[in-house]
PDB file of C-alpha atoms and ligand atoms in Angstrom:
ATOM      1  CA  MET Y   8      82.630  84.231 112.513  1.00  0.00           C
ATOM      2  CA  LEU Y   9      85.871  85.478 110.526  1.00  0.00           C
ATOM      3  CA  ASN Y  10      86.882  88.085 111.053  1.00  0.00           C
ATOM      4  CA  LEU Y  11      87.291  89.856 107.606  1.00  0.00           C
ATOM      5  CA  LYS Y  12      88.150  93.404 106.144  1.00  0.00           C
ATOM      6  CA  PRO Y  13      87.555  93.652 102.571  1.00  0.00           C
ATOM      7  CA  MET Y  14      91.158  95.237 100.710  1.00  0.00           C
ATOM      8  CA  ASN Y  15      88.940  96.919  97.539  1.00  0.00           C
ATOM      9  CA  GLY Y  16      85.988  96.963  95.406  1.00  0.00           C
ATOM     10  CA  THR Y  17      86.646  93.821  93.547  1.00  0.00           C
ATOM     11  CA  LEU Y  18      88.527  91.322  95.140  1.00  0.00           C
ATOM     12  CA  GLY Y  19      90.449  90.312  98.795  1.00  0.00           C
ATOM     13  CA  ALA Y  20      89.994  90.463 102.275  1.00  0.00           C
ATOM     14  CA  GLU Y  21      92.415  90.503 104.769  1.00  0.00           C
ATOM     15  CA  LEU Y  22      91.393  87.839 108.293  1.00  0.00           C
ATOM     16  CA  HIS Y  23      92.591  89.013 110.921  1.00  0.00           C
ATOM     17  CA  GLU Y  24      92.744  87.474 114.348  1.00  0.00           C
ATOM     18  CA  VAL Y  25      93.269  83.983 113.729  1.00  0.00           C
ATOM     19  CA  ASP Y  26      96.285  81.462 114.304  1.00  0.00           C
ATOM     20  CA  LEU Y  27      96.319  79.216 111.809  1.00  0.00           C
ATOM     21  CA  ARG Y  28      98.756  76.482 113.714  1.00  0.00           C
ATOM     22  CA  GLN Y  29      94.446  75.448 115.017  1.00  0.00           C
ATOM     23  CA  TYR Y  30      91.246  75.531 113.706  1.00  0.00           C
ATOM     24  CA  SER Y  31      88.199  74.126 113.330  1.00  0.00           C
ATOM     25  CA  THR Y  32      85.903  72.778 110.665  1.00  0.00           C
ATOM     26  CA  SER Y  33      83.824  75.104 110.912  1.00  0.00           C
ATOM     27  CA  PHE Y  34      86.185  77.713 110.570  1.00  0.00           C
ATOM     28  CA  ILE Y  35      86.925  75.547 107.104  1.00  0.00           C
ATOM     29  CA  ASP Y  36      83.794  76.120 105.579  1.00  0.00           C
ATOM     30  CA  ASP Y  37      83.535  79.698 107.395  1.00  0.00           C
ATOM     31  CA  LEU Y  38      86.720  80.011 104.544  1.00  0.00           C
ATOM     32  CA  LYS Y  39      86.040  78.199 101.918  1.00  0.00           C
ATOM     33  CA  GLY Y  40      82.904  80.907 101.697  1.00  0.00           C
ATOM     34  CA  ALA Y  41      84.821  83.854 101.938  1.00  0.00           C
ATOM     35  CA  LEU Y  42      87.993  82.489  99.579  1.00  0.00           C
ATOM     36  CA  HIS Y  43      84.713  82.055  97.236  1.00  0.00           C
ATOM     37  CA  ASP Y  44      83.470  85.570  98.114  1.00  0.00           C
ATOM     38  CA  TYR Y  45      87.091  87.305  97.640  1.00  0.00           C
ATOM     39  CA  LYS Y  46      89.012  85.118  95.670  1.00  0.00           C
ATOM     40  CA  VAL Y  47      92.280  86.187  97.480  1.00  0.00           C
ATOM     41  CA  LEU Y  48      92.879  85.944 101.065  1.00  0.00           C
ATOM     42  CA  VAL Y  49      95.915  87.563 103.138  1.00  0.00           C
ATOM     43  CA  VAL Y  50      96.717  86.805 107.066  1.00  0.00           C
ATOM     44  CA  HIS Y  51      99.697  88.006 108.478  1.00  0.00           C
ATOM     45  CA  ASP Y  52     101.665  87.171 111.105  1.00  0.00           C
ATOM     46  CA  GLN Y  53     101.630  83.529 110.231  1.00  0.00           C
ATOM     47  CA  THR Y  54     105.526  82.985 111.239  1.00  0.00           C
ATOM     48  CA  ALA Y  55     104.557  80.052 113.210  1.00  0.00           C
ATOM     49  CA  LEU Y  56     103.591  78.201 110.966  1.00  0.00           C
ATOM     50  CA  THR Y  57     105.812  74.823 109.835  1.00  0.00           C
ATOM     51  CA  PRO Y  58     105.950  73.737 106.819  1.00  0.00           C
ATOM     52  CA  ASP Y  59     104.510  70.584 108.056  1.00  0.00           C
ATOM     53  CA  GLN Y  60     101.840  72.772 109.284  1.00  0.00           C
ATOM     54  CA  LEU Y  61     100.752  75.133 105.640  1.00  0.00           C
ATOM     55  CA  LEU Y  62     100.980  71.325 103.704  1.00  0.00           C
ATOM     56  CA  ARG Y  63      98.132  70.099 106.207  1.00  0.00           C
ATOM     57  CA  PHE Y  64      95.946  73.875 106.616  1.00  0.00           C
ATOM     58  CA  ALA Y  65      96.539  73.297 102.184  1.00  0.00           C
ATOM     59  CA  GLU Y  66      94.311  70.349 102.206  1.00  0.00           C
ATOM     60  CA  GLU Y  67      91.521  71.131 104.661  1.00  0.00           C
ATOM     61  CA  PHE Y  68      90.817  72.802 100.568  1.00  0.00           C
ATOM     62  CA  GLY Y  69      91.581  69.786  98.733  1.00  0.00           C
ATOM     63  CA  GLU Y  70      94.542  67.475  97.843  1.00  0.00           C
ATOM     64  CA  ALA Y  71      97.988  69.108  97.385  1.00  0.00           C
ATOM     65  CA  GLU Y  72     100.133  68.620  94.295  1.00  0.00           C
ATOM     66  CA  ARG Y  73     102.873  66.529  95.118  1.00  0.00           C
ATOM     67  CA  ALA Y  74     104.220  66.197  91.148  1.00  0.00           C
ATOM     68  CA  GLU Y  75     107.955  67.963  90.936  1.00  0.00           C
ATOM     69  CA  HIS Y  76     107.878  71.149  89.754  1.00  0.00           C
ATOM     70  CA  PRO Y  77     110.222  72.255  86.297  1.00  0.00           C
ATOM     71  CA  ILE Y  78     111.512  75.396  88.248  1.00  0.00           C
ATOM     72  CA  TRP Y  79     110.881  74.870  91.860  1.00  0.00           C
ATOM     73  CA  ALA Y  80     112.169  72.261  94.585  1.00  0.00           C
ATOM     74  CA  ASP Y  81     110.512  70.903  97.184  1.00  0.00           C
ATOM     75  CA  VAL Y  82     111.336  72.367 100.775  1.00  0.00           C
ATOM     76  CA  PRO Y  83     114.079  69.853 101.623  1.00  0.00           C
ATOM     77  CA  GLY Y  84     111.972  66.725 103.403  1.00  0.00           C
ATOM     78  CA  HIS Y  85     108.196  68.443 102.844  1.00  0.00           C
ATOM     79  CA  VAL Y  86     107.623  67.006  99.182  1.00  0.00           C
ATOM     80  CA  GLY Y  87     104.131  69.280  98.306  1.00  0.00           C
ATOM     81  CA  VAL Y  88     105.996  72.150  99.904  1.00  0.00           C
ATOM     82  CA  LYS Y  89     107.594  74.069  97.448  1.00  0.00           C
ATOM     83  CA  ASN Y  90     110.648  76.567  97.868  1.00  0.00           C
ATOM     84  CA  ILE Y  91     109.773  79.867  95.583  1.00  0.00           C
ATOM     85  CA  ARG Y  92     112.872  82.636  95.104  1.00  0.00           C
ATOM     86  CA  PRO Y  93     111.037  84.671  92.088  1.00  0.00           C
ATOM     87  CA  MET Y  94     114.451  85.710  90.847  1.00  0.00           C
ATOM     88  CA  ASN Y  95     115.376  82.228  91.186  1.00  0.00           C
ATOM     89  CA  TYR Y  96     114.615  80.626  87.526  1.00  0.00           C
ATOM     90  CA  PRO Y  97     116.437  79.167  84.851  1.00  0.00           C
ATOM     91  CA  THR Y  98     118.608  81.499  82.628  1.00  0.00           C
ATOM     92  CA  GLY Y  99     118.336  84.068  84.871  1.00  0.00           C
ATOM     93  CA  VAL Y 100     114.081  85.353  83.947  1.00  0.00           C
ATOM     94  CA  ASP Y 101     112.720  86.463  86.672  1.00  0.00           C
ATOM     95  CA  VAL Y 102     109.314  84.497  86.859  1.00  0.00           C
ATOM     96  CA  GLY Y 103     107.348  87.227  87.649  1.00  0.00           C
ATOM     97  CA  ASP Y 104     107.425  89.290  84.460  1.00  0.00           C
ATOM     98  CA  SER Y 105     103.605  87.708  83.370  1.00  0.00           C
ATOM     99  CA  TRP Y 106     100.565  87.725  84.211  1.00  0.00           C
ATOM    100  CA  HIS Y 107      99.451  84.005  84.897  1.00  0.00           C
ATOM    101  CA  THR Y 108      97.703  81.808  87.065  1.00  0.00           C
ATOM    102  CA  ASP Y 109      98.760  78.070  88.556  1.00  0.00           C
ATOM    103  CA  GLY Y 110      97.393  76.053  86.832  1.00  0.00           C
ATOM    104  CA  PRO Y 111      97.402  76.302  83.173  1.00  0.00           C
ATOM    105  CA  PRO Y 112      99.548  73.758  82.299  1.00  0.00           C
ATOM    106  CA  ARG Y 113      97.641  70.577  83.833  1.00  0.00           C
ATOM    107  CA  THR Y 114      94.454  68.812  83.235  1.00  0.00           C
ATOM    108  CA  ASN Y 115      92.348  69.987  86.434  1.00  0.00           C
ATOM    109  CA  THR Y 116      91.330  73.485  86.775  1.00  0.00           C
ATOM    110  CA  GLN Y 117      90.566  74.321  90.494  1.00  0.00           C
ATOM    111  CA  TRP Y 118      93.487  74.736  92.223  1.00  0.00           C
ATOM    112  CA  PHE Y 119      93.827  77.003  94.892  1.00  0.00           C
ATOM    113  CA  SER Y 120      97.409  78.095  96.266  1.00  0.00           C
ATOM    114  CA  PHE Y 121      98.554  79.316  99.592  1.00  0.00           C
ATOM    115  CA  LEU Y 122     101.836  81.041  99.309  1.00  0.00           C
ATOM    116  CA  GLN Y 123     103.590  81.856 102.732  1.00  0.00           C
ATOM    117  CA  ALA Y 124     106.563  84.627 102.948  1.00  0.00           C
ATOM    118  CA  ILE Y 125     109.128  83.167 105.001  1.00  0.00           C
ATOM    119  CA  ASP Y 126     111.861  86.058 104.081  1.00  0.00           C
ATOM    120  CA  VAL Y 127     110.824  89.239 102.229  1.00  0.00           C
ATOM    121  CA  PRO Y 128     112.074  93.002 101.612  1.00  0.00           C
ATOM    122  CA  GLU Y 129     111.314  95.549 104.309  1.00  0.00           C
ATOM    123  CA  TYR Y 130     109.089  96.860 101.172  1.00  0.00           C
ATOM    124  CA  GLY Y 131     108.444  96.533  97.251  1.00  0.00           C
ATOM    125  CA  ARG Y 132     108.041  93.032  95.627  1.00  0.00           C
ATOM    126  CA  ASP Y 133     104.910  92.930  95.931  1.00  0.00           C
ATOM    127  CA  THR Y 134     102.326  91.034  94.502  1.00  0.00           C
ATOM    128  CA  LEU Y 135      99.252  92.056  92.682  1.00  0.00           C
ATOM    129  CA  PHE Y 136      96.134  89.916  91.586  1.00  0.00           C
ATOM    130  CA  ALA Y 137      93.394  90.906  89.000  1.00  0.00           C
ATOM    131  CA  ASP Y 138      90.284  89.174  88.955  1.00  0.00           C
ATOM    132  CA  MET Y 139      89.143  87.607  86.326  1.00  0.00           C
ATOM    133  CA  THR Y 140      84.982  87.142  86.667  1.00  0.00           C
ATOM    134  CA  ALA Y 141      85.056  91.061  86.955  1.00  0.00           C
ATOM    135  CA  ALA Y 142      86.691  90.669  83.463  1.00  0.00           C
ATOM    136  CA  TYR Y 143      84.002  88.460  81.870  1.00  0.00           C
ATOM    137  CA  ARG Y 144      81.521  90.940  83.484  1.00  0.00           C
ATOM    138  CA  ARG Y 145      83.115  94.079  81.491  1.00  0.00           C
ATOM    139  CA  LEU Y 146      82.969  91.945  78.077  1.00  0.00           C
ATOM    140  CA  SER Y 147      80.162  93.404  75.906  1.00  0.00           C
ATOM    141  CA  GLU Y 148      77.997  90.669  75.131  1.00  0.00           C
ATOM    142  CA  PRO Y 149      78.847  90.098  71.577  1.00  0.00           C
ATOM    143  CA  MET Y 150      82.153  89.159  72.671  1.00  0.00           C
ATOM    144  CA  ARG Y 151      81.265  87.184  75.508  1.00  0.00           C
ATOM    145  CA  THR Y 152      78.562  85.341  72.825  1.00  0.00           C
ATOM    146  CA  PHE Y 153      81.696  85.250  70.422  1.00  0.00           C
ATOM    147  CA  LEU Y 154      84.046  83.535  72.956  1.00  0.00           C
ATOM    148  CA  GLU Y 155      81.128  81.305  75.023  1.00  0.00           C
ATOM    149  CA  GLY Y 156      82.395  77.604  73.903  1.00  0.00           C
ATOM    150  CA  LEU Y 157      86.102  78.320  72.729  1.00  0.00           C
ATOM    151  CA  THR Y 158      89.166  76.756  73.826  1.00  0.00           C
ATOM    152  CA  ALA Y 159      92.468  77.463  74.059  1.00  0.00           C
ATOM    153  CA  MET Y 160      96.032  75.516  74.587  1.00  0.00           C
ATOM    154  CA  ASN Y 161      98.540  76.088  77.988  1.00  0.00           C
ATOM    155  CA  SER Y 162     101.311  75.412  77.696  1.00  0.00           C
ATOM    156  CA  TRP Y 163     104.055  75.468  80.321  1.00  0.00           C
ATOM    157  CA  GLY Y 164     107.083  76.615  77.679  1.00  0.00           C
ATOM    158  CA  VAL Y 165     110.682  77.497  77.850  1.00  0.00           C
ATOM    159  CA  ALA Y 166     109.931  75.526  81.616  1.00  0.00           C
ATOM    160  CA  LYS Y 167     108.865  72.853  80.188  1.00  0.00           C
ATOM    161  CA  PRO Y 168     108.894  72.681  76.814  1.00  0.00           C
ATOM    162  CA  ASP Y 169     108.517  68.868  75.598  1.00  0.00           C
ATOM    163  CA  ALA Y 170     105.136  68.628  77.966  1.00  0.00           C
ATOM    164  CA  THR Y 171     101.713  68.312  76.221  1.00  0.00           C
ATOM    165  CA  PRO Y 172      99.742  71.145  76.018  1.00  0.00           C
ATOM    166  CA  VAL Y 173      96.910  71.339  77.732  1.00  0.00           C
ATOM    167  CA  GLU Y 174      93.132  72.740  76.892  1.00  0.00           C
ATOM    168  CA  HIS Y 175      90.264  74.332  78.508  1.00  0.00           C
ATOM    169  CA  PRO Y 176      87.914  76.548  78.164  1.00  0.00           C
ATOM    170  CA  VAL Y 177      88.715  80.312  77.042  1.00  0.00           C
ATOM    171  CA  ILE Y 178      85.770  81.243  79.380  1.00  0.00           C
ATOM    172  CA  MET Y 179      84.879  79.042  82.459  1.00  0.00           C
ATOM    173  CA  THR Y 180      82.189  78.498  84.478  1.00  0.00           C
ATOM    174  CA  ASP Y 181      82.062  77.421  87.526  1.00  0.00           C
ATOM    175  CA  PRO Y 182      79.620  74.165  87.516  1.00  0.00           C
ATOM    176  CA  ASP Y 183      78.582  75.262  91.582  1.00  0.00           C
ATOM    177  CA  SER Y 184      78.123  78.607  91.164  1.00  0.00           C
ATOM    178  CA  GLY Y 185      77.405  79.271  87.406  1.00  0.00           C
ATOM    179  CA  VAL Y 186      79.791  81.818  88.328  1.00  0.00           C
ATOM    180  CA  LYS Y 187      82.344  82.853  84.520  1.00  0.00           C
ATOM    181  CA  SER Y 188      85.738  83.685  84.679  1.00  0.00           C
ATOM    182  CA  LEU Y 189      88.152  85.124  81.835  1.00  0.00           C
ATOM    183  CA  TYR Y 190      90.853  81.973  81.945  1.00  0.00           C
ATOM    184  CA  VAL Y 191      93.739  82.961  79.522  1.00  0.00           C
ATOM    185  CA  ASN Y 192      96.607  84.342  80.292  1.00  0.00           C
ATOM    186  CA  ARG Y 193      99.719  85.527  79.046  1.00  0.00           C
ATOM    187  CA  ALA Y 194     102.238  82.795  80.593  1.00  0.00           C
ATOM    188  CA  TYR Y 195     100.488  80.204  79.557  1.00  0.00           C
ATOM    189  CA  THR Y 196      97.838  80.127  76.857  1.00  0.00           C
ATOM    190  CA  THR Y 197      99.098  79.795  73.773  1.00  0.00           C
ATOM    191  CA  ARG Y 198      96.780  79.767  70.637  1.00  0.00           C
ATOM    192  CA  ILE Y 199      92.316  80.123  70.899  1.00  0.00           C
ATOM    193  CA  ASN Y 200      91.506  76.769  68.565  1.00  0.00           C
ATOM    194  CA  GLY Y 201      89.611  76.916  65.838  1.00  0.00           C
ATOM    195  CA  LEU Y 202      90.460  80.597  64.684  1.00  0.00           C
ATOM    196  CA  ALA Y 203      93.733  81.906  62.454  1.00  0.00           C
ATOM    197  CA  GLU Y 204      97.063  82.346  63.409  1.00  0.00           C
ATOM    198  CA  ASP Y 205      96.543  86.252  63.261  1.00  0.00           C
ATOM    199  CA  GLU Y 206      93.005  86.625  64.981  1.00  0.00           C
ATOM    200  CA  SER Y 207      94.518  83.728  67.582  1.00  0.00           C
ATOM    201  CA  ARG Y 208      97.513  86.165  68.430  1.00  0.00           C
ATOM    202  CA  LEU Y 209      94.970  89.311  68.076  1.00  0.00           C
ATOM    203  CA  LEU Y 210      92.224  88.610  70.105  1.00  0.00           C
ATOM    204  CA  LEU Y 211      94.603  86.573  73.364  1.00  0.00           C
ATOM    205  CA  ASP Y 212      96.681  90.294  73.641  1.00  0.00           C
ATOM    206  CA  TRP Y 213      93.760  92.031  74.306  1.00  0.00           C
ATOM    207  CA  LEU Y 214      92.345  89.290  76.484  1.00  0.00           C
ATOM    208  CA  PHE Y 215      95.488  88.947  78.409  1.00  0.00           C
ATOM    209  CA  ARG Y 216      95.764  92.791  78.974  1.00  0.00           C
ATOM    210  CA  GLN Y 217      92.552  92.899  80.903  1.00  0.00           C
ATOM    211  CA  THR Y 218      94.327  91.881  83.511  1.00  0.00           C
ATOM    212  CA  SER Y 219      95.676  96.413  83.658  1.00  0.00           C
ATOM    213  CA  VAL Y 220      92.677  97.583  84.305  1.00  0.00           C
ATOM    214  CA  PRO Y 221      93.395  99.018  87.761  1.00  0.00           C
ATOM    215  CA  GLU Y 222      89.492  98.802  89.314  1.00  0.00           C
ATOM    216  CA  LEU Y 223      90.118  94.501  88.443  1.00  0.00           C
ATOM    217  CA  GLN Y 224      93.363  94.968  90.891  1.00  0.00           C
ATOM    218  CA  LEU Y 225      94.713  94.042  94.745  1.00  0.00           C
ATOM    219  CA  ARG Y 226      97.836  94.318  95.663  1.00  0.00           C
ATOM    220  CA  VAL Y 227      99.493  92.487  98.151  1.00  0.00           C
ATOM    221  CA  GLN Y 228     102.350  93.616 100.599  1.00  0.00           C
ATOM    222  CA  TRP Y 229     104.103  90.975 101.893  1.00  0.00           C
ATOM    223  CA  ARG Y 230     105.696  91.004 105.751  1.00  0.00           C
ATOM    224  CA  PRO Y 231     107.607  87.961 107.664  1.00  0.00           C
ATOM    225  CA  GLY Y 232     104.685  85.495 108.071  1.00  0.00           C
ATOM    226  CA  THR Y 233     102.298  86.774 105.562  1.00  0.00           C
ATOM    227  CA  LEU Y 234     100.133  84.051 103.891  1.00  0.00           C
ATOM    228  CA  THR Y 235      97.823  84.773 101.497  1.00  0.00           C
ATOM    229  CA  MET Y 236      95.235  81.767  99.677  1.00  0.00           C
ATOM    230  CA  TRP Y 237      94.090  82.532  95.939  1.00  0.00           C
ATOM    231  CA  ASP Y 238      91.026  80.465  93.648  1.00  0.00           C
ATOM    232  CA  ASN Y 239      93.701  80.467  90.210  1.00  0.00           C
ATOM    233  CA  GLU Y 240      90.083  79.586  88.133  1.00  0.00           C
ATOM    234  CA  LYS Y 241      89.038  83.230  89.372  1.00  0.00           C
ATOM    235  CA  THR Y 242      92.096  84.702  89.863  1.00  0.00           C
ATOM    236  CA  GLN Y 243      95.450  85.504  87.898  1.00  0.00           C
ATOM    237  CA  HIS Y 244      98.971  86.886  89.741  1.00  0.00           C
ATOM    238  CA  TYR Y 245     102.166  88.964  89.223  1.00  0.00           C
ATOM    239  CA  ILE Y 246     105.066  89.682  91.132  1.00  0.00           C
ATOM    240  CA  VAL Y 247     106.237  93.666  90.990  1.00  0.00           C
ATOM    241  CA  ARG Y 248     110.033  93.730  89.426  1.00  0.00           C
ATOM    242  CA  ASP Y 249     110.695  97.028  91.543  1.00  0.00           C
ATOM    243  CA  GLN Y 250     113.839  95.938  93.170  1.00  0.00           C
ATOM    244  CA  GLN Y 251     116.771  93.379  93.012  1.00  0.00           C
ATOM    245  CA  HIS Y 252     116.010  92.611  96.499  1.00  0.00           C
ATOM    246  CA  ASP Y 253     114.455  88.427  96.447  1.00  0.00           C
ATOM    247  CA  ARG Y 254     111.991  86.947  98.460  1.00  0.00           C
ATOM    248  CA  VAL Y 255     111.908  83.225  99.999  1.00  0.00           C
ATOM    249  CA  MET Y 256     107.744  81.980  99.546  1.00  0.00           C
ATOM    250  CA  HIS Y 257     106.651  78.794 100.428  1.00  0.00           C
ATOM    251  CA  ARG Y 258     103.608  77.432  97.863  1.00  0.00           C
ATOM    252  CA  VAL Y 259     101.069  74.843  98.507  1.00  0.00           C
ATOM    253  CA  MET Y 260      99.252  73.783  95.278  1.00  0.00           C
ATOM    254  CA  VAL Y 261      95.851  72.371  96.197  1.00  0.00           C
ATOM    255  CA  ASN Y 262      93.692  70.678  94.022  1.00  0.00           C
ATOM    256  CA  THR Y 263      89.618  70.781  94.403  1.00  0.00           C
ATOM    257  CA  GLY Y 264      89.025  67.097  92.642  1.00  0.00           C
ATOM    258  CA  ARG Y 265      88.115  68.738  89.314  1.00  0.00           C
TER     259      ARG Y 265
HETATM  260  C1  OGA T   7     103.630  81.387  92.912  1.00  0.00           C
HETATM  261  C2  OGA T   7     103.859  83.438  92.200  1.00  0.00           C
HETATM  262  C3  OGA T   7     104.379  85.483  92.837  1.00  0.00           C
HETATM  263  C4  OGA T   7     104.860  86.013  94.336  1.00  0.00           C
HETATM  264  O1  OGA T   7     104.580  81.583  93.791  1.00  0.00           O
HETATM  265  O2  OGA T   7     103.012  80.688  92.052  1.00  0.00           O
HETATM  266  O3  OGA T   7     103.243  83.768  90.980  1.00  0.00           O
HETATM  267  O4  OGA T   7     104.234  87.188  94.062  1.00  0.00           O
HETATM  268  N1  OGA T   7     104.405  83.631  93.543  1.00  0.00           N
HETATM  269  O5  OGA T   7     105.856  85.432  94.539  1.00  0.00           O
HETATM  270 MN1   MN T   8     102.054  82.058  90.374  1.00  0.00          MN
END
């Protein structure tokens, strides 16, 4: 039995009394169920977890992304574990300036991210999450009907200008549960296919803004050793830029095979 404490009425739960350096297969099965139910899981006090152990734990949920990332370098000697420094973006842009999810410029869609806090300021630079399944549920019936079946283009933007844009549905349907989520985001989605340019721009802007509905949000406060894992198909996230002190994080992304 997992010791889970829901963080609000929409998404997110804290997982207590665990040490992610060692676990059983039934623990992983329970955790997969919890990730499905809560979409974001927060585990504090995992300072002793090494990059290898983080990678091994994450790979219980899928295959790690080992490809080079256009912005984030690997932790030296640990291919697949990225060193994330949110303010350390080429051209000085803070990467947290946009709501986004970590999968869209890739062909596969079901990515889970595992982000571990290594060095964090005493307060601030929290991460916000938004529940995109709940966002879908807030849409009116005519709007749902209109969006169903539409696809949109997703690209890396300035981070990788030569990469081919990838087409994904605007409404993502989980093939296992049938659960639907809004799958467009400000950082990567450029265009809804089949609409006129200005129709696409207007509609996307409104869809992107759904992340700012407070009832859909979760706020994660980092401490050294906090590990947060999330489902990138059903959530978006945003780094709160409330102070200059950057943080150092390790991240593994895994794909479940679709
Ligand atoms: C990421 C990311 C958010 C944060 O690692 O994909 O967006 O708050 N991080 O560090
Ligand atoms: Mn991200």
